[in-house]
mmCIF file of C-alpha atoms in Angstrom:
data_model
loop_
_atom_site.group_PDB
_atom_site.id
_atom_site.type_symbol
_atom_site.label_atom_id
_atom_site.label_comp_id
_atom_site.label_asym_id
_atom_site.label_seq_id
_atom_site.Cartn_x
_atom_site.Cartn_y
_atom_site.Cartn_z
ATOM 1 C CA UNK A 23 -16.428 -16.732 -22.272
ATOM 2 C CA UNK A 24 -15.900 -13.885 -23.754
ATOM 3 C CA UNK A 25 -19.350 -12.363 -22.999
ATOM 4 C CA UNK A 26 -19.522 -8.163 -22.751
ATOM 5 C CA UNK A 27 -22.645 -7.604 -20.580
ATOM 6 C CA UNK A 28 -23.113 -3.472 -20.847
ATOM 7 C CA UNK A 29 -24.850 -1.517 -18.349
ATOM 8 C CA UNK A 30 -26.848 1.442 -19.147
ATOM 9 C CA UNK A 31 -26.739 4.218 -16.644
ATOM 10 C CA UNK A 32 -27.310 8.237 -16.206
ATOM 11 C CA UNK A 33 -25.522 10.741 -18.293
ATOM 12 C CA UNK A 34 -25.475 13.791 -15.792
ATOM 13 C CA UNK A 35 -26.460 13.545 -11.880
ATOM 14 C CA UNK A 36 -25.328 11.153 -9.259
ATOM 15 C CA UNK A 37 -25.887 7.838 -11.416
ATOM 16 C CA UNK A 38 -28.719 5.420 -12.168
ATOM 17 C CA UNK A 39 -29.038 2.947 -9.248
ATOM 18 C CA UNK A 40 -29.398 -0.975 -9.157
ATOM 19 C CA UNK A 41 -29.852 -2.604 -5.927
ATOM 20 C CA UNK A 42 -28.538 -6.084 -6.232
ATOM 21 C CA UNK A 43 -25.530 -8.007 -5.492
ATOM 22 C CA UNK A 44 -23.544 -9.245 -8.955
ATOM 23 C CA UNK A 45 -22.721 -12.755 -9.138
ATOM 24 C CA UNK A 46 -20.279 -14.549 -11.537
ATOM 25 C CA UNK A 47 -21.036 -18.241 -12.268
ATOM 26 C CA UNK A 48 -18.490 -18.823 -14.795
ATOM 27 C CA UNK A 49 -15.387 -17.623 -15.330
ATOM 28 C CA UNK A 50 -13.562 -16.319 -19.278
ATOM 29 C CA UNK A 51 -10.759 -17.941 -20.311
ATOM 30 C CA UNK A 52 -7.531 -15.815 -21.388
ATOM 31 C CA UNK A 53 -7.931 -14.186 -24.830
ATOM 32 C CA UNK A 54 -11.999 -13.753 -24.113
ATOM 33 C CA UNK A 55 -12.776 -12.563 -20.534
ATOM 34 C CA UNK A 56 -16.362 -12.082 -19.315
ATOM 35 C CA UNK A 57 -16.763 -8.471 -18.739
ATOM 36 C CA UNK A 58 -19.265 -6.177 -16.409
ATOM 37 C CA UNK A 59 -18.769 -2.417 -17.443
ATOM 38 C CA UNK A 60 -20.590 0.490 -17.944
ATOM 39 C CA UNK A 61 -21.833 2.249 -20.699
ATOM 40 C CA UNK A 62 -19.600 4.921 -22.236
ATOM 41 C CA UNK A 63 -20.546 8.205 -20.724
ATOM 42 C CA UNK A 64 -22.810 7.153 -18.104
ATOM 43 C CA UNK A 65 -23.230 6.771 -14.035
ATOM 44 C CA UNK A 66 -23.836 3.074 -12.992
ATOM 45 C CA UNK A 67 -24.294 2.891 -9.128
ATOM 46 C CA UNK A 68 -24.779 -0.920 -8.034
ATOM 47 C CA UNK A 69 -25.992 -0.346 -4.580
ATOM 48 C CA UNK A 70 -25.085 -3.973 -2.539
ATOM 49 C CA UNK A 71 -25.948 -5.304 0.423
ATOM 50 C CA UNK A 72 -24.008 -8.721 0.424
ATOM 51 C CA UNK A 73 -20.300 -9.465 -0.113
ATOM 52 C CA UNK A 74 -19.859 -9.511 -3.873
ATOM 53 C CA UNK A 75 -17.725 -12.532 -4.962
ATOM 54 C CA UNK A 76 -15.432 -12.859 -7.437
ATOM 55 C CA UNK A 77 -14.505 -16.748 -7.077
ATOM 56 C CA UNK A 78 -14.137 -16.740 -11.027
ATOM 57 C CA UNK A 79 -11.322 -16.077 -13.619
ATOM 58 C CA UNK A 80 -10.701 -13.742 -16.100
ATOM 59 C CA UNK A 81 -13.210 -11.221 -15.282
ATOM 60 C CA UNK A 82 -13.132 -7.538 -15.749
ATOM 61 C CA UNK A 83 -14.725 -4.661 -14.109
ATOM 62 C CA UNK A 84 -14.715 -1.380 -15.605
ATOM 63 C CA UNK A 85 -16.128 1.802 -14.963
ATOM 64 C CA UNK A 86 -18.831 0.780 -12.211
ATOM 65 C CA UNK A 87 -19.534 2.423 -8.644
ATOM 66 C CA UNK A 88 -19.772 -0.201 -5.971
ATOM 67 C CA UNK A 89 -21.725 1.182 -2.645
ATOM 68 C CA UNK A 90 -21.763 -1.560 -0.033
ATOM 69 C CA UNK A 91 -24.857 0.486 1.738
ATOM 70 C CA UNK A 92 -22.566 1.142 4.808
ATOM 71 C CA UNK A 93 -23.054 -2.646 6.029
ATOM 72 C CA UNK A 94 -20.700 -4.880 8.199
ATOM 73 C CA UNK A 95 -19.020 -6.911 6.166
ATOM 74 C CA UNK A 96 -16.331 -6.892 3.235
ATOM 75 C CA UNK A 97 -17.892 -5.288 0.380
ATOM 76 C CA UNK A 98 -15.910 -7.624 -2.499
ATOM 77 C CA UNK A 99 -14.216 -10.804 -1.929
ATOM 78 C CA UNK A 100 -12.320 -12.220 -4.866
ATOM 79 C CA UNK A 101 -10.362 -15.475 -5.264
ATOM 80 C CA UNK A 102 -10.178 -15.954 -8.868
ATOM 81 C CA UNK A 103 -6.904 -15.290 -10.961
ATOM 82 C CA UNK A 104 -6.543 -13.376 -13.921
ATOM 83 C CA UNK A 105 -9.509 -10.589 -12.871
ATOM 84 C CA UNK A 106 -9.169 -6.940 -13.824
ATOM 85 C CA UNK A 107 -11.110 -3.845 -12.300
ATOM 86 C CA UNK A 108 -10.506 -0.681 -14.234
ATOM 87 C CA UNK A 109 -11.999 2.995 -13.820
ATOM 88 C CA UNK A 110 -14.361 1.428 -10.838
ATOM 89 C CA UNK A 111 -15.226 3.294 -7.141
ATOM 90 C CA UNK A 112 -15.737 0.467 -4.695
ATOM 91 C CA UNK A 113 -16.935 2.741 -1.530
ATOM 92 C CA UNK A 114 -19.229 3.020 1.837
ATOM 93 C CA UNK A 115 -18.768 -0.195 4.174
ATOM 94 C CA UNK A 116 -17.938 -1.524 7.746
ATOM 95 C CA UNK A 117 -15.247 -3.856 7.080
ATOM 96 C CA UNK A 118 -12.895 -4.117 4.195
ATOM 97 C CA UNK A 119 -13.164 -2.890 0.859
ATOM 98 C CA UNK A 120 -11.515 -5.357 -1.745
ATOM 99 C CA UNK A 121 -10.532 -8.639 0.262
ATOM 100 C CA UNK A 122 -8.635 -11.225 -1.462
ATOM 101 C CA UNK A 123 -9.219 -14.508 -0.350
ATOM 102 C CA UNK A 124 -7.230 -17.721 -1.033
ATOM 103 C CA UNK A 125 -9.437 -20.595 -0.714
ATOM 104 C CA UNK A 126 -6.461 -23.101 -1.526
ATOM 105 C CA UNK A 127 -4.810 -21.581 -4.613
ATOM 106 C CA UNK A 128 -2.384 -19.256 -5.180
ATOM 107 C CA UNK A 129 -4.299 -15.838 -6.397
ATOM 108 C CA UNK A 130 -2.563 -15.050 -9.597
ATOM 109 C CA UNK A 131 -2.177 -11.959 -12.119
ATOM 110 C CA UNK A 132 -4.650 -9.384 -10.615
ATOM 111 C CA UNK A 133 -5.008 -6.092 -12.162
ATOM 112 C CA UNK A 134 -6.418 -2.881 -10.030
ATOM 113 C CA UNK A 135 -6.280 0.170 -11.688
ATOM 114 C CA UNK A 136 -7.583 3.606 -12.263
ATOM 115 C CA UNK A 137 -9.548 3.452 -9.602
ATOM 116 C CA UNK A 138 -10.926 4.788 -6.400
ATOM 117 C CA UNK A 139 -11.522 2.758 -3.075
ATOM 118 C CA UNK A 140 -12.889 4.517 -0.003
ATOM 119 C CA UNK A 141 -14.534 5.205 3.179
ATOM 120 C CA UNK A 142 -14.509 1.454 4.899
ATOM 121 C CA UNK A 143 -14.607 2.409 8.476
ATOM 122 C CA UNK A 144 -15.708 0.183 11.578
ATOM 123 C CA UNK A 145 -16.006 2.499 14.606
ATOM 124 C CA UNK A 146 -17.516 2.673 17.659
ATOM 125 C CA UNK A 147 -18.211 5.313 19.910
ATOM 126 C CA UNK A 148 -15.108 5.011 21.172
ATOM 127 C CA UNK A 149 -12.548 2.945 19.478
ATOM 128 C CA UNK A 150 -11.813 2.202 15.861
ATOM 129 C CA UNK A 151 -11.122 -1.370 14.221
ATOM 130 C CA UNK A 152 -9.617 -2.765 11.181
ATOM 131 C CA UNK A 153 -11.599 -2.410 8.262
ATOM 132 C CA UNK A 154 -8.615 -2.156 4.958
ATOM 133 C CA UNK A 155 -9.498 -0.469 1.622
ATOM 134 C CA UNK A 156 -7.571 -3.359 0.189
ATOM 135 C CA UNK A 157 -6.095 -6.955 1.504
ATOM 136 C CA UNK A 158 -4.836 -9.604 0.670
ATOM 137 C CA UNK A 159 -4.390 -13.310 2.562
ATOM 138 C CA UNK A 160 -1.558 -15.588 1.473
ATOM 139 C CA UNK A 161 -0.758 -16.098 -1.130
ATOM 140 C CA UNK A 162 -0.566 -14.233 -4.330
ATOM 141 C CA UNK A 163 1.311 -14.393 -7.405
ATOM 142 C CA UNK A 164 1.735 -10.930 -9.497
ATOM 143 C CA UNK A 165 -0.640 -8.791 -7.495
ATOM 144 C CA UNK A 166 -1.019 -5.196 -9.064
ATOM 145 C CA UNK A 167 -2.145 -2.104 -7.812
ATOM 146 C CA UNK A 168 -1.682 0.752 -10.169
ATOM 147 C CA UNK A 169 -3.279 4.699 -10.605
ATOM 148 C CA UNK A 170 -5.696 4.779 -7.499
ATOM 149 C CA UNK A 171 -6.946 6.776 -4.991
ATOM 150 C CA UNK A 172 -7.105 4.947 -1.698
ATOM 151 C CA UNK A 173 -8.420 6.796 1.334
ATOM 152 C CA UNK A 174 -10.357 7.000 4.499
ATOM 153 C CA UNK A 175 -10.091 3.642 5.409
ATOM 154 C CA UNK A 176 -9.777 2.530 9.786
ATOM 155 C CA UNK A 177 -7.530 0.100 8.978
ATOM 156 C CA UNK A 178 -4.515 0.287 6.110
ATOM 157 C CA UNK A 179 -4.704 1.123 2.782
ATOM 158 C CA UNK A 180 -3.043 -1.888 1.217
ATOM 159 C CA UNK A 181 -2.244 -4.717 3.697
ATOM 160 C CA UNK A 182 -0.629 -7.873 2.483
ATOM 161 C CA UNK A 183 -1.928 -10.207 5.799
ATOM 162 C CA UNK A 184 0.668 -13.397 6.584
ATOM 163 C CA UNK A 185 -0.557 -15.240 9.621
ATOM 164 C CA UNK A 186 2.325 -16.987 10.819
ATOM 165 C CA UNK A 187 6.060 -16.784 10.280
ATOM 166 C CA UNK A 188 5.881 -20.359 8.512
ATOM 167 C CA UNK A 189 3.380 -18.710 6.015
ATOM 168 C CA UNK A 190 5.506 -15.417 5.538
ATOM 169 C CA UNK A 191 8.876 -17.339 4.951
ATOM 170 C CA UNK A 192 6.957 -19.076 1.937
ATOM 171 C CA UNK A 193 4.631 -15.820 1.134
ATOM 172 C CA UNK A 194 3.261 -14.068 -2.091
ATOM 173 C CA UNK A 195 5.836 -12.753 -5.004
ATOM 174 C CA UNK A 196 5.120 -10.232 -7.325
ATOM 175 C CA UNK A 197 3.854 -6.810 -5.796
ATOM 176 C CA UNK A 198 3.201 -3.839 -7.912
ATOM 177 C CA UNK A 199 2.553 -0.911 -5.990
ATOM 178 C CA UNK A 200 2.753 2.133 -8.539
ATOM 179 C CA UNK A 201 1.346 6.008 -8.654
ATOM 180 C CA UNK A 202 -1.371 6.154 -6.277
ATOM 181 C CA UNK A 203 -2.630 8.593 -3.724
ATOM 182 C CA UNK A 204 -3.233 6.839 -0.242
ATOM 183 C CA UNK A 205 -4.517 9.082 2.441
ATOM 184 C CA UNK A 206 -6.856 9.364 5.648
ATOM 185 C CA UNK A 207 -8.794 11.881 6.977
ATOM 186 C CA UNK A 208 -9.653 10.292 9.833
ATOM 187 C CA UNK A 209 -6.206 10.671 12.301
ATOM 188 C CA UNK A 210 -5.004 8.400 14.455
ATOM 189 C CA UNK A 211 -8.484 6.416 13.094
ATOM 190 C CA UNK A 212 -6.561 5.017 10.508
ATOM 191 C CA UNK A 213 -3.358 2.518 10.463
ATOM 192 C CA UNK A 214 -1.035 2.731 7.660
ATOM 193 C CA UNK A 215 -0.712 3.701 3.676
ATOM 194 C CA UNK A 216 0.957 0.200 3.189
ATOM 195 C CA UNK A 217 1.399 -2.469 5.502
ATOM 196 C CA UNK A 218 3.264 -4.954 3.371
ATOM 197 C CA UNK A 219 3.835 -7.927 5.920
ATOM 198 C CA UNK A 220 5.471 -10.899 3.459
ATOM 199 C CA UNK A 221 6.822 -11.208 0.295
ATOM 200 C CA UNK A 222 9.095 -11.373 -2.645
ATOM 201 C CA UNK A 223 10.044 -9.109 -5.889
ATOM 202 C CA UNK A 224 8.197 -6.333 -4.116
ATOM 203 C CA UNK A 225 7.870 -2.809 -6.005
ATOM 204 C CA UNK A 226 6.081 0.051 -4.397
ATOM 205 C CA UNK A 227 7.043 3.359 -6.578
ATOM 206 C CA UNK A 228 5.747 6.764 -7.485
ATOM 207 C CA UNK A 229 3.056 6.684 -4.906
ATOM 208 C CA UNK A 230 1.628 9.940 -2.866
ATOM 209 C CA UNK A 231 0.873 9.014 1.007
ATOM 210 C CA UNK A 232 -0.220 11.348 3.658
ATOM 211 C CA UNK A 233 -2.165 11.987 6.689
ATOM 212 C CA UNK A 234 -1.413 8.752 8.643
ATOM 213 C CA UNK A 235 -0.683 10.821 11.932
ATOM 214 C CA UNK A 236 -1.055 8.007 14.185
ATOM 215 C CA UNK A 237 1.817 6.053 13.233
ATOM 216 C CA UNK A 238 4.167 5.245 10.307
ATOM 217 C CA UNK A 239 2.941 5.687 6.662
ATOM 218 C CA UNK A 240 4.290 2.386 5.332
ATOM 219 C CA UNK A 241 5.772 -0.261 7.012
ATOM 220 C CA UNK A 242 7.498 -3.481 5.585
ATOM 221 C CA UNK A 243 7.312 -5.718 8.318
ATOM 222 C CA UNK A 244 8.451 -9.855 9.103
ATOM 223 C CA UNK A 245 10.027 -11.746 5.862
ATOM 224 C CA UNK A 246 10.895 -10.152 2.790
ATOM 225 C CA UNK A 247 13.348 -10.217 -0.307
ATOM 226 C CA UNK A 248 13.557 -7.904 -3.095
ATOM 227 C CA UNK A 249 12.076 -4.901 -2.011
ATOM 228 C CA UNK A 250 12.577 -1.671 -4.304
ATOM 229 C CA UNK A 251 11.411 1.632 -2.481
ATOM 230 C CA UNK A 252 11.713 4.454 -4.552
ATOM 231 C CA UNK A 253 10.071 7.774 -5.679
ATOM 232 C CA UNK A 254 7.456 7.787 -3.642
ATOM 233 C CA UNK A 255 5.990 11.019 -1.183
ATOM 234 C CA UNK A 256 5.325 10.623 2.181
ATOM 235 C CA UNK A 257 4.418 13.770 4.392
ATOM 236 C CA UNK A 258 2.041 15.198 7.180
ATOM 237 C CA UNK A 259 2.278 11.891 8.883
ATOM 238 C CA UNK A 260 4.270 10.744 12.112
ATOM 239 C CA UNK A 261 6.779 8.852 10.853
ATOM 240 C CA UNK A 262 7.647 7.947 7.298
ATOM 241 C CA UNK A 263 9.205 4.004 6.229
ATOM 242 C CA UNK A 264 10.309 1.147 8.239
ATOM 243 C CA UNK A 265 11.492 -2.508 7.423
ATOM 244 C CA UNK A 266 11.714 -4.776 10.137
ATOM 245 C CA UNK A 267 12.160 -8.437 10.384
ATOM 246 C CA UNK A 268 10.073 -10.321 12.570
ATOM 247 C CA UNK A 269 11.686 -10.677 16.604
ATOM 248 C CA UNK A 270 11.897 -14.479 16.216
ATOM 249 C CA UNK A 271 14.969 -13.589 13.792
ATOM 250 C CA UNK A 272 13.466 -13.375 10.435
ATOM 251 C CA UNK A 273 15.836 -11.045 8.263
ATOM 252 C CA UNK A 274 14.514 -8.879 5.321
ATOM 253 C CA UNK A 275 17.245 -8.514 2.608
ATOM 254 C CA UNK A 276 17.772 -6.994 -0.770
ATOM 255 C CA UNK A 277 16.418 -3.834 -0.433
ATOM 256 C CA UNK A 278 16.449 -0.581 -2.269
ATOM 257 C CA UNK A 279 15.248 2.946 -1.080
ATOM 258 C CA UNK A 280 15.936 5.484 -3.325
ATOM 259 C CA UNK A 281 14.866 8.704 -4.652
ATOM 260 C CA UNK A 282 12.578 9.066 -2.029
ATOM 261 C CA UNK A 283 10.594 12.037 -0.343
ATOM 262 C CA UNK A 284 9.439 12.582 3.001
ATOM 263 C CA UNK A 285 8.706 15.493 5.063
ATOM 264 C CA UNK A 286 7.113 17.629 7.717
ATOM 265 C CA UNK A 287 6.229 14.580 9.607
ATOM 266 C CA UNK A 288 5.058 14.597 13.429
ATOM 267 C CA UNK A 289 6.289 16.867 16.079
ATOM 268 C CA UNK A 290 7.536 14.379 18.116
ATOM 269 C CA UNK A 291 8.451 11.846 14.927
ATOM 270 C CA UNK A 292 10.252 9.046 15.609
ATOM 271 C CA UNK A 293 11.907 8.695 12.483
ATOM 272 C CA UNK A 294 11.990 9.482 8.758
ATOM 273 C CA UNK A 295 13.376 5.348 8.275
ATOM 274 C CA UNK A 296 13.715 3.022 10.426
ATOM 275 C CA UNK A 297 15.750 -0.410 9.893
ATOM 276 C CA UNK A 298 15.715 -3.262 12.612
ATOM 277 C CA UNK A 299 16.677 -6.394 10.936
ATOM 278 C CA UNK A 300 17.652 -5.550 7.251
ATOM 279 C CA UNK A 301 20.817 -7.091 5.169
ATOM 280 C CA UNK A 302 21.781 -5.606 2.144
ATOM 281 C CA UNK A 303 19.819 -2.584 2.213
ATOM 282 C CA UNK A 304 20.803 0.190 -0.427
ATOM 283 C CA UNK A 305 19.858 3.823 0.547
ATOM 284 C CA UNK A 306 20.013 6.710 -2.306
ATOM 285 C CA UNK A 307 19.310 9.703 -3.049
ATOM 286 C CA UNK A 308 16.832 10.468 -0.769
ATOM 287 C CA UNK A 309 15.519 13.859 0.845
ATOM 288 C CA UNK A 310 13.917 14.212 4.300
ATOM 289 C CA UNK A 311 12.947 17.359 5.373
ATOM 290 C CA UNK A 312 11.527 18.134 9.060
ATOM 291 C CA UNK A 313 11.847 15.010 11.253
ATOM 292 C CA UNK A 314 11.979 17.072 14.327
ATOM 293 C CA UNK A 315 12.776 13.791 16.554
ATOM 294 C CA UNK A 316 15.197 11.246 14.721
ATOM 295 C CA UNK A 317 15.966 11.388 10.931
ATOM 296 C CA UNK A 318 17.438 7.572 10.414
ATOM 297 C CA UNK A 319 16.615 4.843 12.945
ATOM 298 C CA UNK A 320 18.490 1.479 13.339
ATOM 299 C CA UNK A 321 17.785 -0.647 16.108
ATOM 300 C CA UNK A 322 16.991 -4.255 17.360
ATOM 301 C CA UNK A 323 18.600 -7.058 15.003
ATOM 302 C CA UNK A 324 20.068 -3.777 13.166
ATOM 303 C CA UNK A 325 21.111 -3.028 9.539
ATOM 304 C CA UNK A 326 24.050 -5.223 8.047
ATOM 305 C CA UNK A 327 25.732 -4.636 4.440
ATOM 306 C CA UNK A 328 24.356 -2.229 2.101
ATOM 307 C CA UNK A 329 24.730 1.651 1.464
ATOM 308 C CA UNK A 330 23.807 5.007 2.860
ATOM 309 C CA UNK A 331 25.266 7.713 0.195
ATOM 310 C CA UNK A 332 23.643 10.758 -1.591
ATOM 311 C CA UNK A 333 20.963 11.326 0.595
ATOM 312 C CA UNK A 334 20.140 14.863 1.647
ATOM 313 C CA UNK A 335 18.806 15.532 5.456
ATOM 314 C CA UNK A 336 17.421 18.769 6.387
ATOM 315 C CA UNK A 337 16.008 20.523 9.497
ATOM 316 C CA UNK A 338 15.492 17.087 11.099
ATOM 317 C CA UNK A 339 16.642 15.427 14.222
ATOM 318 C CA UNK A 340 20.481 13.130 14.609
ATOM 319 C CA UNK A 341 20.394 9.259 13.712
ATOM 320 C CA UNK A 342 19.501 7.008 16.313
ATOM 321 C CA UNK A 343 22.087 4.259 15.409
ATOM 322 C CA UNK A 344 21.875 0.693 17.291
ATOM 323 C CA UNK A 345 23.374 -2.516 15.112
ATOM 324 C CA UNK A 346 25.401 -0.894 12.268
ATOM 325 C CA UNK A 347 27.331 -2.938 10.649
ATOM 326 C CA UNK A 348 29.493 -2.943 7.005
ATOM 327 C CA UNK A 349 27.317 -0.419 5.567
ATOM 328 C CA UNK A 350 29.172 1.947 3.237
ATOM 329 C CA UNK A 351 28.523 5.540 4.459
ATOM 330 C CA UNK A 352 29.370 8.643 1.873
ATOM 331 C CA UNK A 353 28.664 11.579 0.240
ATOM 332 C CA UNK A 354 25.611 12.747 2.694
ATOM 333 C CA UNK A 355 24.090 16.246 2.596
ATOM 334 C CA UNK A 356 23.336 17.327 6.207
ATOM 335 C CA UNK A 357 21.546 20.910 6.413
ATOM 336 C CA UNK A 358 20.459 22.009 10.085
ATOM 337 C CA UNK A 359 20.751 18.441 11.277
ATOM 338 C CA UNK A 360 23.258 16.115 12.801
ATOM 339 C CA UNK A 361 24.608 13.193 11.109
ATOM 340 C CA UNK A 362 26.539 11.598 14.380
ATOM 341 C CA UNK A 363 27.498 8.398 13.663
ATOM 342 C CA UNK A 364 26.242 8.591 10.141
ATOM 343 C CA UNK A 365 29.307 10.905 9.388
ATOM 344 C CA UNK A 366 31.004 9.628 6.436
ATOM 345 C CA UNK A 367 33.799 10.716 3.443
ATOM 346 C CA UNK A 368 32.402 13.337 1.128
ATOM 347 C CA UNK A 369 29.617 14.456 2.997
ATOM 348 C CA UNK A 370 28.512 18.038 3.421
ATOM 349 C CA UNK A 371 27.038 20.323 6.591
ATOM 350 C CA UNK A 372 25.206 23.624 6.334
ATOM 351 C CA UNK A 373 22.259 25.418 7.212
ATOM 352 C CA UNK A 374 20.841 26.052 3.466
ATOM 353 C CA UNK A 375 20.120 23.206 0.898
ATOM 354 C CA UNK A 376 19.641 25.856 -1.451
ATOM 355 C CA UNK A 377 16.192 24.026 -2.696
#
């Protein structure tokens, strides 16, 4: 414990190469963690063939590239707790990128940061599979994922995986998803920004997410509690946010969306949000700008208590309203769009926001 093992690398060019797969036999203990970094100033490629596994504690990572050589399979597994990769590139693989696996503990207090994760695509000639920059398996416990850029990836960029509803209803707590930039490249190729399927005490805020033309950029999906949505960018994608309970009756509740922006999304967009089984859901200033096709969508099991006020719609198509019921409505900006049943008391209509 407590061990600082320093790698020497290049100062200018591409990086000095290792090929060989890191292994971590023993883990730090808190106060003195083991740590792998690079020297200051310099390139450190490790160039892997296998899986690397981090199946240790209180490790950190810090200012290493990780190229997986293109191969089929996950380039890092980790199931330790208390592990920290800083200022690292994990890139160039087949399946996923950073996979963390629960091997019958609870994953706790994970740090990614300042970081890039990239190109993990599994693709055929003809069809494309999942292969996630980042995932996680049930369960975790304070899982954060802070000042990255997350892209090109044929599955999502963040996935929180819950296998069964049983699992979900008992799922991870403690999400931090703050300031990155999640995009694809690769089109209907890749799935979503954020595919956050169970949970607790979930924060996703300040992130950048584009490009996800084939579907929604982020979708909160099955059991969750405690979600806080807010001041994040979504755009050039074909539809923006959803949260949806899961169709055996599985209700998400306690949610906040605010201060939100989303724009020029698909052509034929199905919505800007989207709630289908949501209680207490609290929707604030937010702007959405060019949802040709629907601007709010509530359907299924529907959206019950909460609040839609101070939002500001513009150039986008009406509501699609199914399953409204005792949410306060009010004070709603509506500029070249349609708020039909989303009328309420104070609003305003117009052609010209007057950005």
């Amino acid at each position: 414990p407590g061990m600082v093992v320093v790698v020497r690398g290049d100062a200018s060019g591409d990086g000095r190469i290792y090929v060989e797969t890191p292994s971590f036999p023993r883990s730090g203990v808190p106060g003195a963690p083991i740590r792998l970094q690079a020297f200051a100033g310099e390139r450190v490629i490790i160039s892997h063939a296998n899986t690397i596994e981090l199946d240790q504690s209180y490790l950190v990572l810090e200012g290493l590239i990780f190229d997986h050589q293109n191969q089929p399979s996950d380039a890092m597994d980790w199931d330790g707790s208390h592990n920290v990769m800083r200022r690292c590139e994990v890139r160039n693989g087949q399946r996923d990128g950073i996979d963390f696996v629960e091997v019958g503990t609870t994953m706790t207090d994970t740090l990614i940061e300042q970081s890039s994760i990239h190109d993990f695509k599994w693709l055929t000639s003809s069809s494309s599979f999942d292969a996630h920059c980042l995932v996680t398996d049930p369960y975790f416990l304070n899982l954060t994922i802070r000042d990255n850029t997350i892209y090109d990836c044929t599955g999502d960029g963040l996935q929180t995986y819950a296998g069964s509803e049983a699992s979900v209803r008992s799922g991870s707590r403690g999400l931090l998803v703050e300031r990155n930039t999640i995009y694809t490249t690769l089109g209907t190729r890749s799935q979503n920004a954020l595919d956050i399927k169970d949970g607790s005490h979930i924060v996703v805020r300040g992130n950048v997410m584009y490009g996800f033309t084939g579907t929604k950029a982020v979708t909160f999906q099955r059991f969750h509690q405690d979600i806080v949505f807010e001041g994040n960018v979504i755009h050039d994608s074909d539809r923006g946010v959803e949260f949806r309970g899961d169709p055996s009756g599985v209700i998400q509740s306690d949610i906040v969306v605010a201060g939100n922006l989303i724009y020029d999304l698909g052509s034929s967009s199905d919505y800007a949000m989207k709630f289908d089984g949501v209680r207490d859901a609290r929707v604030y200033h937010n702007t959405m700008v060019n949802s040709p096709s629907v601007s709010i969508r509530v359907e299924g099991s529907g959206w019950d208590g909460g609040a839609f006020h101070s939002n500001l719609i513009v150039n986008s198509g009406a509501p699609s309203i199914a399953g409204l019921t005792n949410v306060a409505i009010s004070h709603n900006g509506w500029f070249q769009s349609s708020p039909k049943q989303l009328a309420g008391g104070g609003d305003i209509t117009g052609t010209d926001p007057r950005f």
